[in-house]
mmCIF file of C-alpha atoms and ligand atoms in Angstrom:
data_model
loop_
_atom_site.group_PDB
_atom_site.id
_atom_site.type_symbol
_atom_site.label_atom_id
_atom_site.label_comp_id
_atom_site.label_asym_id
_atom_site.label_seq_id
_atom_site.Cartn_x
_atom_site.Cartn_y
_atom_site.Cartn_z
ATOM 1 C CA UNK S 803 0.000 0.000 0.000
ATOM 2 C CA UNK S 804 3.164 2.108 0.577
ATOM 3 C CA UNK S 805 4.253 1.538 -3.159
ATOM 4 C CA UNK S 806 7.702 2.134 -3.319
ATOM 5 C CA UNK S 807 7.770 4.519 -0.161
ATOM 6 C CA UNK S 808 8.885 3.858 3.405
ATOM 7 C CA UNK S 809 6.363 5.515 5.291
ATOM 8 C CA UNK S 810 3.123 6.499 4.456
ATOM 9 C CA UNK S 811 3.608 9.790 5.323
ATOM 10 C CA UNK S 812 6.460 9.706 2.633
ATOM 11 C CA UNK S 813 3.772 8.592 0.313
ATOM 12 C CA UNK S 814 0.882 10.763 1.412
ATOM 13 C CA UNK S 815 3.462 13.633 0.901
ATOM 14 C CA UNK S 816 4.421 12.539 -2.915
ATOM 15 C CA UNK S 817 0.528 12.115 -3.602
ATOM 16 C CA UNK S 818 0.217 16.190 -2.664
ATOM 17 C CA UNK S 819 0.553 17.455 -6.623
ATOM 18 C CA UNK S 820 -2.389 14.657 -7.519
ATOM 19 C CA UNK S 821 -4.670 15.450 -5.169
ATOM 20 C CA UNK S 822 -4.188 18.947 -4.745
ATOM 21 C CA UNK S 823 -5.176 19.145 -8.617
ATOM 22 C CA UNK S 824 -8.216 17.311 -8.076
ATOM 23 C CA UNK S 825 -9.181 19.059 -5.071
ATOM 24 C CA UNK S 826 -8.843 22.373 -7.579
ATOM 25 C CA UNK S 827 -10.327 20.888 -10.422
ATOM 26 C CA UNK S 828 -13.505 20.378 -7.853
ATOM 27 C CA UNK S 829 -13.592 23.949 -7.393
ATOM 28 C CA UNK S 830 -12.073 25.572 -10.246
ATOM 29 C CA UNK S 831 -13.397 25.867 -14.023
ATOM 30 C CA UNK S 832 -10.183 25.475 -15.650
ATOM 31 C CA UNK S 833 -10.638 26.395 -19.434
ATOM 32 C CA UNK S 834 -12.761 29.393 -18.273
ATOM 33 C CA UNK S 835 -10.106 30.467 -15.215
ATOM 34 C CA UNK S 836 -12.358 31.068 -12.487
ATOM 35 C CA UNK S 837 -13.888 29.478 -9.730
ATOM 36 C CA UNK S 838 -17.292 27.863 -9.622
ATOM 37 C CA UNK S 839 -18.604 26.774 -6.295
ATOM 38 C CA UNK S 840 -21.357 23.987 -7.646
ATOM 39 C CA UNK S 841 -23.073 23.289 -4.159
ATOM 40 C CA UNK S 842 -25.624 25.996 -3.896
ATOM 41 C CA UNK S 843 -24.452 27.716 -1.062
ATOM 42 C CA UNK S 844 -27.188 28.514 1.713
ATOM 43 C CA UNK S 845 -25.543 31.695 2.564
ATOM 44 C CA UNK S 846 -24.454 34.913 0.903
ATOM 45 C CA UNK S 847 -21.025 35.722 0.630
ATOM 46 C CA UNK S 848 -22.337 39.321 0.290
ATOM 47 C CA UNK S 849 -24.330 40.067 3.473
ATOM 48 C CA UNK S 850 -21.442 38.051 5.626
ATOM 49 C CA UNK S 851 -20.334 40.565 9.011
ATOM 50 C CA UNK S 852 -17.534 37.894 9.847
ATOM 51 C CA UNK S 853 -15.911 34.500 9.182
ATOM 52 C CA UNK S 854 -15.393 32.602 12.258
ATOM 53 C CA UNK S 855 -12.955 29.797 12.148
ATOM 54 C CA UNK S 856 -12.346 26.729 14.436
ATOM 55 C CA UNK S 857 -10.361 23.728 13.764
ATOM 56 C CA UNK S 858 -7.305 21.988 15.870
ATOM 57 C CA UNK S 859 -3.654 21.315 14.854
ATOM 58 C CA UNK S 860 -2.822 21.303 11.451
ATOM 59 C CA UNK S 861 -6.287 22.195 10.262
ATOM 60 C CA UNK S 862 -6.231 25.086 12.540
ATOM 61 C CA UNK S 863 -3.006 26.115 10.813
ATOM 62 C CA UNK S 864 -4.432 25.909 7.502
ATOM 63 C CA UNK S 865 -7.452 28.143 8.832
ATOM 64 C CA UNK S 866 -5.042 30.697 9.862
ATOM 65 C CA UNK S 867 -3.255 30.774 6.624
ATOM 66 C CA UNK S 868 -6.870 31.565 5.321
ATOM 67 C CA UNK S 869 -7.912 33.958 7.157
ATOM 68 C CA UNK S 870 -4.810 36.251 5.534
ATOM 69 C CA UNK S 871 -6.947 35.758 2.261
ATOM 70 C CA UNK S 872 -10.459 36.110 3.181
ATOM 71 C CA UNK S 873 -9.258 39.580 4.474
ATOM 72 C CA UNK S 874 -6.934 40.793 1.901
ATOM 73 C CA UNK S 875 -9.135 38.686 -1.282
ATOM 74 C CA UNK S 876 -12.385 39.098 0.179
ATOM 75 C CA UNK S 877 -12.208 42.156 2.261
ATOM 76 C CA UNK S 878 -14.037 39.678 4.892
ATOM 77 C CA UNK S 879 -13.246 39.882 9.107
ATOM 78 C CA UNK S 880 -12.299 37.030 10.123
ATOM 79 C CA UNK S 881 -11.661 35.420 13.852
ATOM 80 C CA UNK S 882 -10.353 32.108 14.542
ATOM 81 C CA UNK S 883 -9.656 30.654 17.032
ATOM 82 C CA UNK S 884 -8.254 26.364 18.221
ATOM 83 C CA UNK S 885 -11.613 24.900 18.665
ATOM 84 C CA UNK S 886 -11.244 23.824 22.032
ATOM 85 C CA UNK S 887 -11.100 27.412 22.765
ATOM 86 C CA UNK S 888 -13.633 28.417 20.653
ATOM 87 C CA UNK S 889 -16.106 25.767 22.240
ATOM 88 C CA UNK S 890 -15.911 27.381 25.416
ATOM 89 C CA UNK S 891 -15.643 31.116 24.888
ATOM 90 C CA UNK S 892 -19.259 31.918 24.845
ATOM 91 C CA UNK S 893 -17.706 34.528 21.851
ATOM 92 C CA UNK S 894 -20.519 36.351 20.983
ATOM 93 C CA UNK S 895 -21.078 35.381 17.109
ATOM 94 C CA UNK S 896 -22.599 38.194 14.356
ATOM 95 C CA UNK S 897 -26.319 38.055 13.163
ATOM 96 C CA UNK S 898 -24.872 37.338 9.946
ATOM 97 C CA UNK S 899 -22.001 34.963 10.505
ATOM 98 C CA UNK S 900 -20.746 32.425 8.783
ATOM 99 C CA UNK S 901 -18.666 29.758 10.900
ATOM 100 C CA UNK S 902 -15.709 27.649 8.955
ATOM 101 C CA UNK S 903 -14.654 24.186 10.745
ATOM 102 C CA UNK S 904 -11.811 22.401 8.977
ATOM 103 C CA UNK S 905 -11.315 18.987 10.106
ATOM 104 C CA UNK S 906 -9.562 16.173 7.805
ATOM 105 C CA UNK S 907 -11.483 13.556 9.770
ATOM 106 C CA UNK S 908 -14.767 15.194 10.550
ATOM 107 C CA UNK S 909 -14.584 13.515 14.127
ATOM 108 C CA UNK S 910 -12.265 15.763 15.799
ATOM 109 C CA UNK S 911 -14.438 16.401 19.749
ATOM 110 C CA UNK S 912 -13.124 19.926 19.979
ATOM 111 C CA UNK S 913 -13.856 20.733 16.302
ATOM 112 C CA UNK S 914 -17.426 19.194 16.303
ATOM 113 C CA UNK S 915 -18.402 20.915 20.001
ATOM 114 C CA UNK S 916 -17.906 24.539 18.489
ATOM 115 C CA UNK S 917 -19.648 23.586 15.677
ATOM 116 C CA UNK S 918 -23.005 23.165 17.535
ATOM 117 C CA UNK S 919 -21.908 26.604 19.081
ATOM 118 C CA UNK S 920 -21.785 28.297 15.932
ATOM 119 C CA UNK S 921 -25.246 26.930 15.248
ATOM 120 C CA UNK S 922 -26.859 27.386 18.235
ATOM 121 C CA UNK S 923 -25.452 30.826 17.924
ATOM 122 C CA UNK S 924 -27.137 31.904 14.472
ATOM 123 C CA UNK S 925 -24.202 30.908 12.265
ATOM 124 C CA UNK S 926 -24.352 29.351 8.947
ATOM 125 C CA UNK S 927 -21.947 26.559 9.297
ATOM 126 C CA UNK S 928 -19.346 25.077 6.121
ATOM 127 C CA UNK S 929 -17.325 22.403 6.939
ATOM 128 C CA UNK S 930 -13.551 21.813 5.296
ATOM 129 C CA UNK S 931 -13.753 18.125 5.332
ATOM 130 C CA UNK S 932 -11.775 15.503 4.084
ATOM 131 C CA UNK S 933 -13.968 12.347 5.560
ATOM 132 C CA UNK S 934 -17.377 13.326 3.745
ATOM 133 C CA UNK S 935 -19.777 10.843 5.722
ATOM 134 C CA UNK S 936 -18.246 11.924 9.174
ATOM 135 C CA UNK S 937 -20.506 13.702 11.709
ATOM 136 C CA UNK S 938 -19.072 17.142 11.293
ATOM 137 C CA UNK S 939 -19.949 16.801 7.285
ATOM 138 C CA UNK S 940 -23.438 15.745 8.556
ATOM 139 C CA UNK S 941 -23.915 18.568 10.439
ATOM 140 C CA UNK S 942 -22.854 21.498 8.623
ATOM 141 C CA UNK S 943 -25.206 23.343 6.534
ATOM 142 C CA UNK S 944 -22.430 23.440 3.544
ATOM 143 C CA UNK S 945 -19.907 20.815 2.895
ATOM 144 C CA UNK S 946 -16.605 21.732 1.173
ATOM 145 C CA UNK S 947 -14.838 18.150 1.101
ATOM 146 C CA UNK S 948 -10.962 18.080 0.397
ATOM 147 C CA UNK S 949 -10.621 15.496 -1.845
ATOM 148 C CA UNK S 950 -7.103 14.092 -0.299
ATOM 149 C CA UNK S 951 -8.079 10.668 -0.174
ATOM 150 C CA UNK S 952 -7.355 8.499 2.847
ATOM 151 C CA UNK S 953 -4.724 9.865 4.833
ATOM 152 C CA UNK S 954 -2.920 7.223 6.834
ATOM 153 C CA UNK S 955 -0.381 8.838 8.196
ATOM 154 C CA UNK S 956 -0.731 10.497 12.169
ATOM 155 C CA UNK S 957 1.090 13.555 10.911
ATOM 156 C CA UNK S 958 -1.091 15.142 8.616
ATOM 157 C CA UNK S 959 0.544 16.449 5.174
ATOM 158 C CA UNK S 960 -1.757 16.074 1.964
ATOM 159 C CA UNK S 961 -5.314 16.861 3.877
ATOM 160 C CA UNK S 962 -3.234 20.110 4.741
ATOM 161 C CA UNK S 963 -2.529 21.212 1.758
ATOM 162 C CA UNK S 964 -6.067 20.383 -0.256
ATOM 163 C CA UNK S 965 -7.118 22.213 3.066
ATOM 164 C CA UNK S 966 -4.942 25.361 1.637
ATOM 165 C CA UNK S 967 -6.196 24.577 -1.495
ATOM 166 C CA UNK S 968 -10.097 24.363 -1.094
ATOM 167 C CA UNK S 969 -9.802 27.546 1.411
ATOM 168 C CA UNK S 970 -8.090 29.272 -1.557
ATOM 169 C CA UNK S 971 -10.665 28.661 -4.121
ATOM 170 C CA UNK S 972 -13.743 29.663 -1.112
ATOM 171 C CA UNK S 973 -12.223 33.169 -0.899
ATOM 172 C CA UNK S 974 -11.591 33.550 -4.428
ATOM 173 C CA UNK S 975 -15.493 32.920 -4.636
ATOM 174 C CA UNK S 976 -16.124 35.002 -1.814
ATOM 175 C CA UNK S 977 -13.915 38.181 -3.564
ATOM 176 C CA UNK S 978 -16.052 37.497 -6.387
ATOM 177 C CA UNK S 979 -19.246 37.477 -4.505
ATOM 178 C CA UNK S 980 -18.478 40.563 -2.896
ATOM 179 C CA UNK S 981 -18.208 43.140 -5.467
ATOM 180 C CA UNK S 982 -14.100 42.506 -4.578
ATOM 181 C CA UNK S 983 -12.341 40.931 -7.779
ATOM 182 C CA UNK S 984 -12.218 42.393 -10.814
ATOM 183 C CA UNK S 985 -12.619 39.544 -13.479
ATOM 184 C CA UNK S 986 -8.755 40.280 -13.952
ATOM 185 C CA UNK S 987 -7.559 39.879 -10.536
ATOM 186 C CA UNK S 988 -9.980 36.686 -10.401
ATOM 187 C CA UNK S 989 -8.339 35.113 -13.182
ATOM 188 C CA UNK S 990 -4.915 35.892 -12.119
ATOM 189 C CA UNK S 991 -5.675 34.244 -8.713
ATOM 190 C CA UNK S 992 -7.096 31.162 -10.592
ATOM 191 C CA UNK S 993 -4.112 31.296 -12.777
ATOM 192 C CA UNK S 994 -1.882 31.256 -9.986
ATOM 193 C CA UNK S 995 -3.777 28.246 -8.661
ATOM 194 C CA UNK S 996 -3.812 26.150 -11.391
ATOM 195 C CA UNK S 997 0.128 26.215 -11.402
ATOM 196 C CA UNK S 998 0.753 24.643 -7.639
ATOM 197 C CA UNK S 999 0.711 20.935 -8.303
ATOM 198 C CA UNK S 1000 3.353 21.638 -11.022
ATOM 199 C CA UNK S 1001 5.281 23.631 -8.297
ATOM 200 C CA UNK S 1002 4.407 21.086 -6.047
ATOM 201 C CA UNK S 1003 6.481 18.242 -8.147
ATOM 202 C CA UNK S 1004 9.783 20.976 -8.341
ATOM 203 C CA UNK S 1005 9.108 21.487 -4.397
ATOM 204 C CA UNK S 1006 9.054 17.551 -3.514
ATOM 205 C CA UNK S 1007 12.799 17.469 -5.578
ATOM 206 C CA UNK S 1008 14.575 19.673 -2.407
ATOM 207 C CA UNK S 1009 14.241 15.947 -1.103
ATOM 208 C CA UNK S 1010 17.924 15.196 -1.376
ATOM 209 C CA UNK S 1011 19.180 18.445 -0.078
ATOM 210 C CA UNK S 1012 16.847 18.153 3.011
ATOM 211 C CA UNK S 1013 18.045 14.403 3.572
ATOM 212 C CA UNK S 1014 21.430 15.822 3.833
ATOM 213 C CA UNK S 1015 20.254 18.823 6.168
ATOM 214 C CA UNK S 1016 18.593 16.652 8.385
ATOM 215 C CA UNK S 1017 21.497 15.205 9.431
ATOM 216 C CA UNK S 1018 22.123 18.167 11.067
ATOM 217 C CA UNK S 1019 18.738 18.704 12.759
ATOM 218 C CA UNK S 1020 19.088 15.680 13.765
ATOM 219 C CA UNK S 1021 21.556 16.620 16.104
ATOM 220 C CA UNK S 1022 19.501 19.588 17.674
ATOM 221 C CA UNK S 1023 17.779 20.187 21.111
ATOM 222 C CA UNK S 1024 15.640 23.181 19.314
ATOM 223 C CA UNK S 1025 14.473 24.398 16.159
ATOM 224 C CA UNK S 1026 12.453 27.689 15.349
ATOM 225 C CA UNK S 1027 10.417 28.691 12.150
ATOM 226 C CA UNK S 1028 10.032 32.178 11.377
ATOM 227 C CA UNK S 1029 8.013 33.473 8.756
ATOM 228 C CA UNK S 1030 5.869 36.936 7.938
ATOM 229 C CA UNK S 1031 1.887 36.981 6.228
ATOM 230 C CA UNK S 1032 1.034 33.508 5.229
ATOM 231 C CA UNK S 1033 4.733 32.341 5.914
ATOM 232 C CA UNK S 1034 3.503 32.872 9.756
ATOM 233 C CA UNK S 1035 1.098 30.305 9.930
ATOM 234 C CA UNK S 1036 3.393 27.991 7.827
ATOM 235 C CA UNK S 1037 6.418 28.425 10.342
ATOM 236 C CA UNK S 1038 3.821 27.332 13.140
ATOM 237 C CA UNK S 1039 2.853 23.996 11.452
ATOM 238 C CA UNK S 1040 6.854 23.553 10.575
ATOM 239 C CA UNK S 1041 7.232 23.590 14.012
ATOM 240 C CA UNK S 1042 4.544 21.411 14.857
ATOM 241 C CA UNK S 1043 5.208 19.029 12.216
ATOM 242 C CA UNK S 1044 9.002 18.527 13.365
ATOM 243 C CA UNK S 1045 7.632 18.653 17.469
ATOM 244 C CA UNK S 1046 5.353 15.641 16.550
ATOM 245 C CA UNK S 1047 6.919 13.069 14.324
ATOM 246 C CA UNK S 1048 10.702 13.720 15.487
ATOM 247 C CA UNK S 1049 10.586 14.870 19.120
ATOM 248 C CA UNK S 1050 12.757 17.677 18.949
ATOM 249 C CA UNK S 1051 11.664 20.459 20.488
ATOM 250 C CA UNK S 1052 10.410 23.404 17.939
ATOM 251 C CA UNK S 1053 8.824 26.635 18.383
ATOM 252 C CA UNK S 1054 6.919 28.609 15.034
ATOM 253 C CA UNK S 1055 7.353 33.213 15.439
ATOM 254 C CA UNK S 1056 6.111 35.463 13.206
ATOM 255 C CA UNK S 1057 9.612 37.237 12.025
ATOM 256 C CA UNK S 1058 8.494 40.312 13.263
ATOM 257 C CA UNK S 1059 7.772 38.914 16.893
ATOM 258 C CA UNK S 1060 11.776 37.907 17.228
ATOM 259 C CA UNK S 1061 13.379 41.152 18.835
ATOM 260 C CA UNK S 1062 10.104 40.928 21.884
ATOM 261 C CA UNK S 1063 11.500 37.486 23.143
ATOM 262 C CA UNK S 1064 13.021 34.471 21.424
ATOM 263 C CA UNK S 1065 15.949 36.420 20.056
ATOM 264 C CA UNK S 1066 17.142 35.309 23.290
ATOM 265 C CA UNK S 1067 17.441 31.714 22.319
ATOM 266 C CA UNK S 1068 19.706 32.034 19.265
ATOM 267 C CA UNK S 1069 23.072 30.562 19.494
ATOM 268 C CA UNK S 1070 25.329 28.587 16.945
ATOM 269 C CA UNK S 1071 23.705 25.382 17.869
ATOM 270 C CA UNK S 1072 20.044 26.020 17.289
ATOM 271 C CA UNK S 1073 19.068 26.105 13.742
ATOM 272 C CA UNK S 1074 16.513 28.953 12.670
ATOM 273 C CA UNK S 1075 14.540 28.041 9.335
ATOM 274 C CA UNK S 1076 13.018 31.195 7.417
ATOM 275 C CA UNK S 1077 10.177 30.688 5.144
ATOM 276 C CA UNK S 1078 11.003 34.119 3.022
ATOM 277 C CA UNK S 1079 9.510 33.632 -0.478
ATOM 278 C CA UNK S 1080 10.224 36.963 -2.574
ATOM 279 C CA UNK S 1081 6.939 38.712 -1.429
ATOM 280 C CA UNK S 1082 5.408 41.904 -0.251
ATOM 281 C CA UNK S 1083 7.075 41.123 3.496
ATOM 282 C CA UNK S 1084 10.400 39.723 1.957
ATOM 283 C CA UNK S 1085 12.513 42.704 3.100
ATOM 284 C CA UNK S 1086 10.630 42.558 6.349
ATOM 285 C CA UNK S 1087 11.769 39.262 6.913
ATOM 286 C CA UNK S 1088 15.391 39.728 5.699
ATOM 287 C CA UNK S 1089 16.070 42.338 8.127
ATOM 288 C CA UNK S 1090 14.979 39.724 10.931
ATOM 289 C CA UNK S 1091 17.175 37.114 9.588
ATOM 290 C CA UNK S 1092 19.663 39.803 9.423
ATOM 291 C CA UNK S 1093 18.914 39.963 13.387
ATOM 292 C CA UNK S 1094 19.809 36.373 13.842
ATOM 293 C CA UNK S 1095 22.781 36.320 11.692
ATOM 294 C CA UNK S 1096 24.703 38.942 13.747
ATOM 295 C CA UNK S 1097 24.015 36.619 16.729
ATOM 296 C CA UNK S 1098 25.487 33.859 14.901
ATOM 297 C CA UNK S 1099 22.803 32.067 13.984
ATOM 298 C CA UNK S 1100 22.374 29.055 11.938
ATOM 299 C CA UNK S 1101 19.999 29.854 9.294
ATOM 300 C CA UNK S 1102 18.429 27.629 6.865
ATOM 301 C CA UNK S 1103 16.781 29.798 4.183
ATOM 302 C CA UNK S 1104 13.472 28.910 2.446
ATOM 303 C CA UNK S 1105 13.204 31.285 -0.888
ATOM 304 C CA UNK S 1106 13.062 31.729 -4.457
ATOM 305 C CA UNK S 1107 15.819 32.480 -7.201
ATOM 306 C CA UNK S 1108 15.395 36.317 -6.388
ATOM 307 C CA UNK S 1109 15.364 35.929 -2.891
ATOM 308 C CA UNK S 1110 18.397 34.094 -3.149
ATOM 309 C CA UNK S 1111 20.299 36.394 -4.866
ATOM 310 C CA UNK S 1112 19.019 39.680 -2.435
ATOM 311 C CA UNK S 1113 19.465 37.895 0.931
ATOM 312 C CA UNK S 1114 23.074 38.988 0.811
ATOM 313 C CA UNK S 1115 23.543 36.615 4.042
ATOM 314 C CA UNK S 1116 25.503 33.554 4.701
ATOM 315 C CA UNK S 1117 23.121 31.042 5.741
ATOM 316 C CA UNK S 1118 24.272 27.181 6.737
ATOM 317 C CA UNK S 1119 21.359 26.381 3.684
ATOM 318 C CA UNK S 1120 19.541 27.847 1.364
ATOM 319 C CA UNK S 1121 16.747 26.089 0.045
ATOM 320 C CA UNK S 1122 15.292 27.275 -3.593
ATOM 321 C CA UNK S 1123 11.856 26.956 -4.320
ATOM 322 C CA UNK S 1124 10.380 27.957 -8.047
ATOM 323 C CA UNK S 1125 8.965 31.755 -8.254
ATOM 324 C CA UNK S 1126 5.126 31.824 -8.004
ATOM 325 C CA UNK S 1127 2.646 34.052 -7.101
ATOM 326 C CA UNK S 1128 2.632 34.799 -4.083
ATOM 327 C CA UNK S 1129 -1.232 33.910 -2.972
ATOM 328 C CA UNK S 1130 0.003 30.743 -3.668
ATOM 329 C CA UNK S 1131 3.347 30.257 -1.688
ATOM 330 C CA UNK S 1132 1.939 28.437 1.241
ATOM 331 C CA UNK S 1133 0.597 25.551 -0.671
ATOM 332 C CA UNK S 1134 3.883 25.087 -2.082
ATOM 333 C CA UNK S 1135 6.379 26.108 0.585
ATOM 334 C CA UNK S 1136 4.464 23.127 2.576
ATOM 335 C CA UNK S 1137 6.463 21.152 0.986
ATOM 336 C CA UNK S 1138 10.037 21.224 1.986
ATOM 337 C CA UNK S 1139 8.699 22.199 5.439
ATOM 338 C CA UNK S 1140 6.939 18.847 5.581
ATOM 339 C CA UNK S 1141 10.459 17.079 3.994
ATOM 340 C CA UNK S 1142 12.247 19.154 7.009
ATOM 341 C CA UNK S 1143 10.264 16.915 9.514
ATOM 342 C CA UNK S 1144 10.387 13.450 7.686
ATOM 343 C CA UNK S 1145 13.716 13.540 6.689
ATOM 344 C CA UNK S 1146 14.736 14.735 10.368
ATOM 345 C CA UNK S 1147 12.214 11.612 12.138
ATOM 346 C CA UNK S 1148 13.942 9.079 9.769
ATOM 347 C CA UNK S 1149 17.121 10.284 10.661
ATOM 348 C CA UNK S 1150 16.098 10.126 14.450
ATOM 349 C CA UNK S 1151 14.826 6.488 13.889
ATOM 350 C CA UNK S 1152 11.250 7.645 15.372
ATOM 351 C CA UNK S 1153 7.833 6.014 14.042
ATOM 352 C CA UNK S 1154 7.402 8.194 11.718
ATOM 353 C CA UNK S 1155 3.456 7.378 11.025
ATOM 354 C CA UNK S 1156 2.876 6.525 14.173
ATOM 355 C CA UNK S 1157 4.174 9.005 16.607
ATOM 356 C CA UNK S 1158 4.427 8.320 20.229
ATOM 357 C CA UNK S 1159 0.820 9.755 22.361
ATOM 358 C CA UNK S 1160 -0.479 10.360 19.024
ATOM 359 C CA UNK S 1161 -3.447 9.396 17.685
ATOM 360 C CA UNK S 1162 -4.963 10.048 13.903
ATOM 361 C CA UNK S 1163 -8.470 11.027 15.341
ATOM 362 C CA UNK S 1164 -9.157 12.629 18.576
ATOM 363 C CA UNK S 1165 -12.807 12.266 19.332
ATOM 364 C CA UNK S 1166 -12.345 12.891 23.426
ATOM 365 C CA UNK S 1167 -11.483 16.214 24.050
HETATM 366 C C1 F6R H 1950 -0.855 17.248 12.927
HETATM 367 C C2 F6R H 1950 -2.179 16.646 12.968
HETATM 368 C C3 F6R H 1950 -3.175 17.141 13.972
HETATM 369 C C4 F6R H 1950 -4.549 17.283 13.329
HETATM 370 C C5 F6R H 1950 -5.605 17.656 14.358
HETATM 371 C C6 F6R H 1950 -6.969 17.871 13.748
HETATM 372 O O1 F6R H 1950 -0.076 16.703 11.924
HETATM 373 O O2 F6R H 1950 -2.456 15.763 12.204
HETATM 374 O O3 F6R H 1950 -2.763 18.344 14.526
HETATM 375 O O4 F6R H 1950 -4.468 18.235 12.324
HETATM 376 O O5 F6R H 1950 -5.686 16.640 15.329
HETATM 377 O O6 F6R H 1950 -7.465 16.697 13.165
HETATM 378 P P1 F6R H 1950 -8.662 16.762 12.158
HETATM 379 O O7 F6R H 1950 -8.203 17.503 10.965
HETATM 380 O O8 F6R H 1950 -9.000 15.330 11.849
HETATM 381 O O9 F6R H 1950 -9.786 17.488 12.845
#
């Protein structure tokens, strides 16, 4: 069932260009370039106040990377929060909400719980699902299913990124809804979408470089993720991802949050990975790794070409991702931060799909 992988979670991750396409091609018209979102919603995008978000863990992490579009796509609020939070926060919820869970198994306790919140509160509820006969499917008023396929694997990698990818094409929609988009800007969006499983596939061949840098995380008490925007939430589920399946400590910052604590912790043993595509924040970030550098830091750069070439810093790696769009640099800088933690658990001789206290479904909160 593994094919010619070790681990499953070495599989799912290969399987991410796949289903991320089909997962797109569910919500996408290709030949036309835009999105077409064929349930018949039983909202409107238009009269929304606010987006609420709950999920857990990964899912969570893929909730906060949307929330940076709804806002900046959609011009839509948005609050989210881990559900087991949410669940008990009594939050008081707008007339005209709409409530997002995202859940790859549709069973998760905490997830489910603020759910029935939501709609006990008012809210229109659309699920992110990746199980589409689970309970959470069954009780949202929209489904959006993720169409990953089975993921075995504890650690989740491909539900994430058809997460990404679903939550992309929903506030595309929205922007469009809204009065937002021009038909331009929608089709350069869609555009930009269409290209990530081809990205994907150049992503998944860092796999060599990061077997040969995870020899050297291997050997490492700590690791921190930094990252600005949408890099943010990605250097939080780095950090997760490398906490769960290889047991080394890791901790995800945004960039800009270095200098107000954790600059504290850099030394020449602790490497610092920076998730810096060549975006509207790139300088931002520079100057932070900049920060690091001068306390000699061991950096291990995530960029493009051009951010290569303008870093102007010595860095112990420099990983080199293909130039995209940058909407799109989450689903696609997933990648090599999911290699990171595989290569690093391998090289740790950890179960790598089934991590220690972990279980794949956590229906007891
Ligand atoms: C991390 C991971 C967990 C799950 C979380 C939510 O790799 O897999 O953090 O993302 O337990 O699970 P679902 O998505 O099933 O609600």
């Amino acid at each position: 069932e593994k094919g010619n992988h070790r681990h499953f979670m070495a599989k799912e991750m290969h399987e991410q260009p796949e289903v991320v396409s089909h997962t797109l091609a569910h919500y996408l018209d290709l030949a036309a370039e835009t999105v077409l979102l064929e349930a018949d919603l039983p909202f409107d995008f238009t009269g929304l106040e606010r987006i609420s978000i709950a999920a857990c863990g990964t899912a969570y992490y893929a909730g906060l990377i949307a929330k940076y579009w709804f806002e900046q796509i959609a011009r839509l609020p948005v609050e989210i929060d881990v559900a087991s939070e949410f669940r008990y926060r009594e939050a008081p919820l707008p007339k005209n909400g709409l409530a997002i869970v995202i859940s790859q198994s549709g069973e998760t306790a905490d997830t489910l719980a603020s759910l029935r919140y939501a709609r006990q509160e008012g809210q229109k509820v659309m699920a992110v699902i990746n199980v589409p006969t689970s309970t959470i499917a069954r009780e949202s008023d929209a489904v959006m299913p993720t169409l990953a396929g089975p993921e075995i694997g504890v650690a989740s990698t491909k539900a994430f990124t058809c997460q990404l990818a679903t939550l992309a094409a929903v506030a595309v929609a929205a922007g469009r809804a809204r009065g937002v988009l021009t038909p331009e800007r929608e089709r350069e969006l869609v555009r930009a979408l269409i290209e990530v499983p081809r990205l994907m596939n150049e992503a998944l061949r860092l796999g060599p470089q990061i077997e040969v840098l995870a020899r050297s995380f291997a050997k490492s008490q700590d690791v921190l993720y930094l990252g600005r925007a949408t890099s943010y939430p990605l250097a939080l589920e780095g950090a997760l991802k490398l906490k769960e399946i290889s047991y080394i400590h890791a901790e995800g910052y945004a960039a800009g949050e270095l200098k107000h604590g954790p600059i504290a912790l850099i030394d020449e043993k602790m490497p610092v990975v920076v998730i810096a595509p060549h975006d509207q924040v790139f300088d931002k970030t520079m100057s932070n790794m900049q920060e690091v550098a001068a306390r000699g830091g061991r950096i291990v750069l995530l960029t493009d070409a051009r951010g290569a070439a303008e870093a102007g810093i010595e860095t112990e790696a420099t990983l080199v991702l293909p130039e995209m769009h940058p909407f799109v640099t989450p689903l696609v800088y997933a990648i090599p931060i999911q290699l990171i933690a595989y290569h690093t658990a391998v090289q740790m001789g950890t179960d790598v799909d089934q991590p220690r206290n972990l279980a794949k479904s956590v229906t007891v909160e």
